[in-house]
Short mmCIF file of C-alpha atoms and ligand atoms in Angstrom, two decimals:
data_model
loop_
_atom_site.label_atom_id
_atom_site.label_comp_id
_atom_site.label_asym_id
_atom_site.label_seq_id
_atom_site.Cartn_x
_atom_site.Cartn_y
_atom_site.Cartn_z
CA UNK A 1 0.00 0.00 0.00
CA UNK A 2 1.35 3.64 -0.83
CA UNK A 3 2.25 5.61 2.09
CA UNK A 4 2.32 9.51 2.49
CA UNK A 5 5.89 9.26 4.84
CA UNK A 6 7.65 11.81 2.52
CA UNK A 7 4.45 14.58 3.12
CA UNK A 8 5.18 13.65 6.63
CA UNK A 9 8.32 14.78 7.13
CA UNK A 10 9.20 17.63 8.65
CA UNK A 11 9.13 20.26 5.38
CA UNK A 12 12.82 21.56 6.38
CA UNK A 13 13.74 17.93 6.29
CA UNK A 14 12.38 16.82 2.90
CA UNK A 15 14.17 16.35 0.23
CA UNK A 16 17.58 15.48 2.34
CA UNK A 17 19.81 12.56 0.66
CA UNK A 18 21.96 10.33 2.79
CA UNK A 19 25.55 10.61 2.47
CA UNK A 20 27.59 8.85 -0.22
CA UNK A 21 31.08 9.45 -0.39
CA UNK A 22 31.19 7.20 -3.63
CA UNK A 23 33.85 5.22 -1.42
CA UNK A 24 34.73 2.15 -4.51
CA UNK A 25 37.12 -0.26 -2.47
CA UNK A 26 40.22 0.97 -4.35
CA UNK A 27 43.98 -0.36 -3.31
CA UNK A 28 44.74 3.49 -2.67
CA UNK A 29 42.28 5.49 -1.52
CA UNK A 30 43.45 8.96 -1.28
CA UNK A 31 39.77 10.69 -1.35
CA UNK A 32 38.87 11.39 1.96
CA UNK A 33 41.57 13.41 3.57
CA UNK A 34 42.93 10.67 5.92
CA UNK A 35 45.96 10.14 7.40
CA UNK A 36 46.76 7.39 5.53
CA UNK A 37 49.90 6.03 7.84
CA UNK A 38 49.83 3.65 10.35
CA UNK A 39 49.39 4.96 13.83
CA UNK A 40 52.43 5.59 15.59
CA UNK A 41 53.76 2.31 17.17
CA UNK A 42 53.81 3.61 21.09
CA UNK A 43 50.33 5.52 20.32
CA UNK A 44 48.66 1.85 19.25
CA UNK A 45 50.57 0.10 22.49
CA UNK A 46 48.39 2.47 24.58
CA UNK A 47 45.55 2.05 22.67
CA UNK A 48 45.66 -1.31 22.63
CA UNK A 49 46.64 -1.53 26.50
CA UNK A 50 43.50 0.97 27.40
CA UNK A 51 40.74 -0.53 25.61
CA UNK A 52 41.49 -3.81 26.79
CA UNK A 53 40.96 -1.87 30.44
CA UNK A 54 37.84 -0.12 29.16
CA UNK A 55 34.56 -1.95 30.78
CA UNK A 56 31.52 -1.82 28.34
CA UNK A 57 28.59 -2.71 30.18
CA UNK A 58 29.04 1.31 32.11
CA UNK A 59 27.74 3.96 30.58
CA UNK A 60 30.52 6.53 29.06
CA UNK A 61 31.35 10.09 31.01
CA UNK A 62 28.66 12.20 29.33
CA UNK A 63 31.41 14.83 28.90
CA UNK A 64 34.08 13.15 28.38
CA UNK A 65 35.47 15.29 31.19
CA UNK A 66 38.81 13.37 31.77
CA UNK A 67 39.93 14.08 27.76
CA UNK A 68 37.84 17.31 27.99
CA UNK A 69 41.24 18.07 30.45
CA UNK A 70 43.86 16.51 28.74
CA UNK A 71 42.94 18.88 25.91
CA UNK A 72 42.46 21.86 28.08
CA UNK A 73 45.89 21.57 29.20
CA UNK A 74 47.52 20.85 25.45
CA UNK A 75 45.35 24.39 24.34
CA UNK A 76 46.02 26.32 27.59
CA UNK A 77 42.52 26.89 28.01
CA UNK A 78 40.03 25.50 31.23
CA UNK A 79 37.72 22.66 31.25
CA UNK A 80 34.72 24.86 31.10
CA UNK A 81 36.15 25.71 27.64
CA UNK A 82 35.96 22.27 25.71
CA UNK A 83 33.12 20.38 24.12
CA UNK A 84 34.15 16.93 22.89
CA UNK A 85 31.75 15.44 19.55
CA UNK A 86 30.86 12.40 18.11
CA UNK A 87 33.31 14.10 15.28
CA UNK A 88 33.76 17.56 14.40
CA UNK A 89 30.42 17.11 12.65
CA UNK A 90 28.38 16.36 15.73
CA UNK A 91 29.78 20.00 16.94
CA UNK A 92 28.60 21.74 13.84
CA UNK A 93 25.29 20.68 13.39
CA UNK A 94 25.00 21.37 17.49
CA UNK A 95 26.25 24.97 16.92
CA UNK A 96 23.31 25.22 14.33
CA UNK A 97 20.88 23.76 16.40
CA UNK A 98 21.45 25.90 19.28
CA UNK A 99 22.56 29.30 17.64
CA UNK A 100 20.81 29.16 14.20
CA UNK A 101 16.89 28.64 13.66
CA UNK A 102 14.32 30.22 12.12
CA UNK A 103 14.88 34.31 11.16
CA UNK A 104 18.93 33.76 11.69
CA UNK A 105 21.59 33.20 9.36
CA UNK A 106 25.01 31.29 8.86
CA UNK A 107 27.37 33.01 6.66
CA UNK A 108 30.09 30.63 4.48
CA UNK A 109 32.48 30.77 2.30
CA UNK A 110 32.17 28.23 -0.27
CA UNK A 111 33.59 26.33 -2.18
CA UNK A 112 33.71 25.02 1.07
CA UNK A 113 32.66 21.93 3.27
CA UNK A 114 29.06 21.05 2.66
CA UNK A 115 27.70 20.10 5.83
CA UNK A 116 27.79 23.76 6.90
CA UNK A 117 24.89 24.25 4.42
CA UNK A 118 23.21 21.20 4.87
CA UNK A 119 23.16 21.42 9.01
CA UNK A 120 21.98 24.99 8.26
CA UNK A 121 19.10 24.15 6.16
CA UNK A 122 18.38 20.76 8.69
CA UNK A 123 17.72 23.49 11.60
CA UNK A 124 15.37 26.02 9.01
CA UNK A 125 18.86 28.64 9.28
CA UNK A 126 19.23 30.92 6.46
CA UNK A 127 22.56 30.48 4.28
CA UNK A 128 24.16 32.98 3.04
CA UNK A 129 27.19 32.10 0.57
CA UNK A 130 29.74 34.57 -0.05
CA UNK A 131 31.60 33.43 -2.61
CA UNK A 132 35.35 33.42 -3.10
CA UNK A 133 37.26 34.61 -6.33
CA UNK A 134 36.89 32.57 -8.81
CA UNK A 135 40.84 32.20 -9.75
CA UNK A 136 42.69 31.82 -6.77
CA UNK A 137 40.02 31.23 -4.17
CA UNK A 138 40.48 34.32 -2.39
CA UNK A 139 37.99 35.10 0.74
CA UNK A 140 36.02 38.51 -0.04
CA UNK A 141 36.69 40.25 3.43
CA UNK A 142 34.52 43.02 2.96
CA UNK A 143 31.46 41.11 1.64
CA UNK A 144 32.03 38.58 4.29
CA UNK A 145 32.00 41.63 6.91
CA UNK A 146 28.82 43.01 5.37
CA UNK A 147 27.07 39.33 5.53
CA UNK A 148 28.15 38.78 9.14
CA UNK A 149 26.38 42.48 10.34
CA UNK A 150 23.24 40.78 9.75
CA UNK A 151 23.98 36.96 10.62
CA UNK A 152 23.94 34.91 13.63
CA UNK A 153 27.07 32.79 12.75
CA UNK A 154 30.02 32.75 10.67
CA UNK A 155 31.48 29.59 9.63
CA UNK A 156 35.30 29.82 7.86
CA UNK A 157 37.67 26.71 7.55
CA UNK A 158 41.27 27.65 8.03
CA UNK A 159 42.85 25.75 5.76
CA UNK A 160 39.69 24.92 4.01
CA UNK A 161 38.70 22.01 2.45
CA UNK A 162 39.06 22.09 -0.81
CA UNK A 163 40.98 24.85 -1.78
CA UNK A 164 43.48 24.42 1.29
CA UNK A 165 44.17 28.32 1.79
CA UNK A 166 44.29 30.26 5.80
CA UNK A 167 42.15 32.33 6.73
CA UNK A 168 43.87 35.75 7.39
CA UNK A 169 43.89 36.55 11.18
CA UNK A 170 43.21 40.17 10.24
CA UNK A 171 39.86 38.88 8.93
CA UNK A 172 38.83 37.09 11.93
CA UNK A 173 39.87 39.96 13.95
CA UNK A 174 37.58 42.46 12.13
CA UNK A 175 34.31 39.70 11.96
CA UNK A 176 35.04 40.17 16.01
CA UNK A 177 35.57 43.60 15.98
CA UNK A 178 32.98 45.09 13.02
CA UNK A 179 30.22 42.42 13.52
CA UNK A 180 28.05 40.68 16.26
CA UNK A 181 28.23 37.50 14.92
CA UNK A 182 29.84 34.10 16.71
CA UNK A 183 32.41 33.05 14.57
CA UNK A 184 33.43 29.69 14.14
CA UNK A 185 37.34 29.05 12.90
CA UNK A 186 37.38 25.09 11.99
CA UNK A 187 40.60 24.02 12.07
CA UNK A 188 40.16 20.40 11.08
CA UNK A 189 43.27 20.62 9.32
CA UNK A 190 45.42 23.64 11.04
CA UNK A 191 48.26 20.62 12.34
CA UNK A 192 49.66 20.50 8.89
CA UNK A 193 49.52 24.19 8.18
CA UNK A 194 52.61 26.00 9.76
CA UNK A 195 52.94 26.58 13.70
CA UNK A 196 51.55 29.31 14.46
CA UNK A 197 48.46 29.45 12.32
CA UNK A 198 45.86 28.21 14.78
CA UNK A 199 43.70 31.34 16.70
CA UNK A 200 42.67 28.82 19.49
CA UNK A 201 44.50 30.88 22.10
CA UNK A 202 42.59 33.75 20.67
CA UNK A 203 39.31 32.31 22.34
CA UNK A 204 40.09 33.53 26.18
CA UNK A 205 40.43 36.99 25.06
CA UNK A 206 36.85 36.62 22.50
CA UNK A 207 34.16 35.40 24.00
CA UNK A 208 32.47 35.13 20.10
CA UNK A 209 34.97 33.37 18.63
CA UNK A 210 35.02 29.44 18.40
CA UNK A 211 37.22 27.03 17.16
CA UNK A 212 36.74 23.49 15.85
CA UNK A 213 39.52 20.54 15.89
CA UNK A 214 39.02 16.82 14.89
CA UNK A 215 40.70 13.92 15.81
CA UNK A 216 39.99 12.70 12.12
CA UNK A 217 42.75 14.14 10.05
CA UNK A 218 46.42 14.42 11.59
CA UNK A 219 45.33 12.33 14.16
CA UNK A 220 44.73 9.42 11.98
CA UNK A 221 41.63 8.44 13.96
CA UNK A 222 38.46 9.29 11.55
CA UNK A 223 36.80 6.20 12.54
CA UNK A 224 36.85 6.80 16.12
CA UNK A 225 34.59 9.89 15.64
CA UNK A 226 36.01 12.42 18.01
CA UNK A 227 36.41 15.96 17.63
CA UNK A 228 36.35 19.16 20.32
CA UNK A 229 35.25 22.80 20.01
CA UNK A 230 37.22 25.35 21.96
CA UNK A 231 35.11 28.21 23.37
CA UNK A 232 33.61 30.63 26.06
CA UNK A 233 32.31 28.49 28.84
CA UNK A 234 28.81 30.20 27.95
CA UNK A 235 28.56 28.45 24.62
CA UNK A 236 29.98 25.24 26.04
CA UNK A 237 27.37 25.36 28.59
CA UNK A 238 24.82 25.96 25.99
CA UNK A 239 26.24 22.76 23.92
CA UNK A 240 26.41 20.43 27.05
CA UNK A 241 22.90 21.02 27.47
CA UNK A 242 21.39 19.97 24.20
CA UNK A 243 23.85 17.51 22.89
CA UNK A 244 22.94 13.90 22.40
CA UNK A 245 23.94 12.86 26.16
CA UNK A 246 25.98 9.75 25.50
CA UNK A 247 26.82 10.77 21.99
CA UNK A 248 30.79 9.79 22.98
CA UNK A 249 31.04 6.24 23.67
CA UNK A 250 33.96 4.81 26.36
CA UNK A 251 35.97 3.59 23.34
CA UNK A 252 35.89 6.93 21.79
CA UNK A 253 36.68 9.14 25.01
CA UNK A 254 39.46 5.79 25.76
CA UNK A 255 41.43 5.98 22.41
CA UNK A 256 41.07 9.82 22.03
CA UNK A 257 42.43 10.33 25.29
CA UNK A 258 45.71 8.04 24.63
CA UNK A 259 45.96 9.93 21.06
CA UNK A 260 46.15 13.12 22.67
CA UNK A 261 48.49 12.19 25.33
CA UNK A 262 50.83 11.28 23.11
CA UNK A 263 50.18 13.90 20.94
CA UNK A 264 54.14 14.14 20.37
CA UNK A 265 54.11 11.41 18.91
CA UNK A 266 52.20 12.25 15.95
CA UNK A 267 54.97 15.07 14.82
CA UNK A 268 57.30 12.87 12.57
CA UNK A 269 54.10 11.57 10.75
CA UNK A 270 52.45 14.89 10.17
CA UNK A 271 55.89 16.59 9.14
CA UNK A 272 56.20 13.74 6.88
CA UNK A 273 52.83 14.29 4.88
CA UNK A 274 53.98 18.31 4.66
CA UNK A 275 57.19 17.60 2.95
CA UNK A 276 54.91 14.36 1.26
CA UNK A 277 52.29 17.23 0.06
CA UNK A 278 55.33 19.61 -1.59
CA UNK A 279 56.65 16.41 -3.15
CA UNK A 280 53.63 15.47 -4.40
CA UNK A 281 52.83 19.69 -5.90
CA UNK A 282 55.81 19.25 -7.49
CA UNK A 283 54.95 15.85 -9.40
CA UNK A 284 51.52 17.23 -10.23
CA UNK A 285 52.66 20.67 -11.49
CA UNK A 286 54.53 19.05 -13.82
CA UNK A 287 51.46 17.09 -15.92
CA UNK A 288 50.29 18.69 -18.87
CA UNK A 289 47.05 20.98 -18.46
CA UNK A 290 46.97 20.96 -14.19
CA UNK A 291 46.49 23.68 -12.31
CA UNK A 292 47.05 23.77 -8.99
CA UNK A 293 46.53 26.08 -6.01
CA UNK A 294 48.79 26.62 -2.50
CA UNK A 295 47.52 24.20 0.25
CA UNK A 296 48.41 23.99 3.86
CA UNK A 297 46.45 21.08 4.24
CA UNK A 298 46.92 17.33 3.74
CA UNK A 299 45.31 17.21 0.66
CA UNK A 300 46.16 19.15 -2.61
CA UNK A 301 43.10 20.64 -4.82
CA UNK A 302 44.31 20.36 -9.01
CA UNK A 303 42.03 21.56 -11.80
CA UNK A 304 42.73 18.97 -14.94
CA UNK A 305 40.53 19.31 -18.05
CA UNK A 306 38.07 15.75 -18.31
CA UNK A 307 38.60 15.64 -14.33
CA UNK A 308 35.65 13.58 -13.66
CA UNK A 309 36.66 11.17 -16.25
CA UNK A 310 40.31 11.37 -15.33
CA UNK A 311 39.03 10.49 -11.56
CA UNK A 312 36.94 7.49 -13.29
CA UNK A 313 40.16 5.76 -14.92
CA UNK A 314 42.09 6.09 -11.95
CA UNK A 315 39.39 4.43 -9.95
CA UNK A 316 38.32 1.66 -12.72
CA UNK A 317 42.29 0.76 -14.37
CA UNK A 318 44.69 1.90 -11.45
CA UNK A 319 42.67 1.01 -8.57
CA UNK A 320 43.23 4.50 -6.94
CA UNK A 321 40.52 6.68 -5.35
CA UNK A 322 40.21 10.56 -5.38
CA UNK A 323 37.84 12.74 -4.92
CA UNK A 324 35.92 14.61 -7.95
CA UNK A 325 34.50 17.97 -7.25
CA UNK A 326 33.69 19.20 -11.11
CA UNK A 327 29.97 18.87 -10.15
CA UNK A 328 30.46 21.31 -7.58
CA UNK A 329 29.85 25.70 -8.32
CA UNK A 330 33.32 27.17 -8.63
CA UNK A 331 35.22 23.79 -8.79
CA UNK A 332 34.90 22.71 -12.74
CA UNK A 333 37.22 20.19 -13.47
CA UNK A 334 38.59 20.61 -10.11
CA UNK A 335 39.98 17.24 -7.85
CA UNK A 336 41.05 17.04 -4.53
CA UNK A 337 43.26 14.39 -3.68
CA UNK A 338 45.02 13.30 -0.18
CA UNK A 339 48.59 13.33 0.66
CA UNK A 340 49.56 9.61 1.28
CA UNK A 341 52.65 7.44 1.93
CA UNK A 342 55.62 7.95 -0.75
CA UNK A 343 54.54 5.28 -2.62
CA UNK A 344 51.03 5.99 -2.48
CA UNK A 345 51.81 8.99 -3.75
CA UNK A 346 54.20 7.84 -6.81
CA UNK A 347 51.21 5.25 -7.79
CA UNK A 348 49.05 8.11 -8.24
CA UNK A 349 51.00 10.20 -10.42
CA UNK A 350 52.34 6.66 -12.40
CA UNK A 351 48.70 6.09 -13.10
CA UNK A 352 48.25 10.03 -13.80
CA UNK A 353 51.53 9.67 -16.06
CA UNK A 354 49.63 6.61 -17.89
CA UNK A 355 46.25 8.25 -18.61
CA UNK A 356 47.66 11.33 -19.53
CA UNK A 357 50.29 9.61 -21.82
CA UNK A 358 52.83 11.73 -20.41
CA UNK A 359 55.75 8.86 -21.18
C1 PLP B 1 36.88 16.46 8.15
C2 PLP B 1 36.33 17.79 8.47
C3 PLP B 1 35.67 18.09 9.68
C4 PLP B 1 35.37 17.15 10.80
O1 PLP B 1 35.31 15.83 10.51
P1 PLP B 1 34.92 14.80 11.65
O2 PLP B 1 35.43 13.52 11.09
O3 PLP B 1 33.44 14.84 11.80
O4 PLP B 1 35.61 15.23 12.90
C5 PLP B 1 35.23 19.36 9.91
N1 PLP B 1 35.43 20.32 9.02
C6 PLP B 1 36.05 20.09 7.86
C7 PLP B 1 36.25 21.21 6.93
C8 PLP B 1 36.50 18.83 7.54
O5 PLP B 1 37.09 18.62 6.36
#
């Protein structure tokens, strides 16, 4: 019998289409911005060590208080100050929840990462895109300014994913100083961009400003789902009380915690993938046709005439995965692929070389 479940859905809800990252099992798979090496050797002891400690039938901390202070202490920052998420994600559509709505809006950036919009338009908040220039990806400061005047949030990604460019401090500075808005700084990616870049210690002295960090990307720990906000205790406070209560499981909050003990640890791997990442520029820069833009990120963004099909071959004959964006406004032809290993790396351009018939 026909049902009417789609005209019962919530109207700001219709229409939504689950997730697909295409993910083809490839032998590389450099499409999702993973770390792609293994986890340092003393981080998995620990891990390994803890979880076999970790009781299941409890349930978990609801905030995840113990890493809530291990990562109040790396960022210098109190307790009060940290919000751990079932991934960065979790925090995002949260912030959305609580501080968008009906009559506000979220001003981005794009091209940018979607889920801003689509967490947006889940909690009936008004978008408003502000593009960037078309050639180099540049952020329009003074349009972003004027949008933020009249918005409830600001949401820039620093570097952002795709286009792998900072966001200027000066910018952020004047969204606090000319505009009312909260502004949130995600930093998903900021350990592979050089020291110095992240604003996080900028948060004590801004009670508006808010930063986002994962556990996904240098950290090599995407599956776990585990990512932390850094902000005034007033939004925390705000977060604790709507969030999902046991949204972090124990062997979330158990491996995170290890992971950012030894957060040393993970240097040698993430200076690797920067020095992987020129290496890689180089390689690219030299096919026929690419263009390719700065990126302080773990993945590059290249613009390649016949991308999609390009990306198609390299799935389909090589066995390696990237990710296409030439569907996507301002990104024709455009592909972002991840840093991996070395040889990771070298099979991608050897299978670039091949289709391209570059000898
Ligand atoms: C990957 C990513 C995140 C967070 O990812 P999680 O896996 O949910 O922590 C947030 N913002 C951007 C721009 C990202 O690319």
């Amino acid at each position: 019998m026909a049902t009417d479940i789609a005209l019962r859905v919530r109207p700001a809800l219709a229409g939504f289409e689950p997730y697909d990252p295409a993910f083809s099992p490839c032998e590389v798979n450099l499409s999702a911005n993973e770390n792609t090496y293994p986890l340092p050797q003393d981080v998995r002891e620990r891990i390994v060590q803890a979880l076999a400690n970790t009781p299941l039938n409890r349930y978990p901390d609801p905030l995840a208080n113990e890493l809530r202070d291990e990562l109040a202490a790396w960022h210098e920052v109190d307790r009060s100050c940290v919000m751990v998420g079932n991934g960065g994600d979790e925090l995002l559509f949260n912030l959305l929840f609580c501080f968008g709505g009906p009559g506000r809006a979220l001003v981005v950036a794009p091209p940018c990462f979607e889920e801003y919009k689509n967490f947006a338009k889940m909690c009936e908040t008004e978008v408003v895109e502000v593009w960037r220039n078309e050639q180099d990806y540049s952020l329009d400061d003074e349009a972003l300014i004027d949008a933020a005047r009249e918005a409830a949030l600001v949401m820039l990604t620093s570097p952002n994913n795709p286009t792998g460019d900072l966001v200027e401090p000066a910018l952020v500075r004047r969204l606090l100083d000319e505009t009312d808005a909260l502004v949130l700084l995600d930093e998903a990616y900021v350990e592979f961009a050089p020291a110095g870049t992240s604003l996080v210690s900028w948060v004590r002295d801004n009670p508006r400003l808010m930063v986002l960090r994962t556990l996904s990307k240098a950290f090599a720990l995407a599956g776990l789902r585990c990512g932390y906000l850094i902000a005034n205790h007033e939004v925390i406070d705000v977060l604790a009380a709507i969030r999902q209560i046991y949204s972090e499981d124990v062997l979330a909050q158990t491996v995170a915690l290890q992971a950012v003990r030894k957060r040393s640890s993970f240097e040698p791997v993430i200076s690797t993938i920067v020095k992987e990442r020129e290496e890689l520029a180089r390689a690219l820069a030299e096919l026929p046709g690419v263009t390719l833009w700065p990126s302080s990120a773990n993945f590059l963004l290249a613009r390649i005439p016949e991308a999609g099909s390009i990306r198609a071959r390299l799935r389909d004959e090589h066995s390696v995965l990237i990710r296409d964006f030439s569907y996507a406004p301002g990104l024709s032809d455009c592909l972002r692929i991840t840093v991996g290993t070395r040889s990771e790396n070298e099979r991608l351009i050897g299978a670039l070389k091949a289709i391209l018939e570059v000898e």
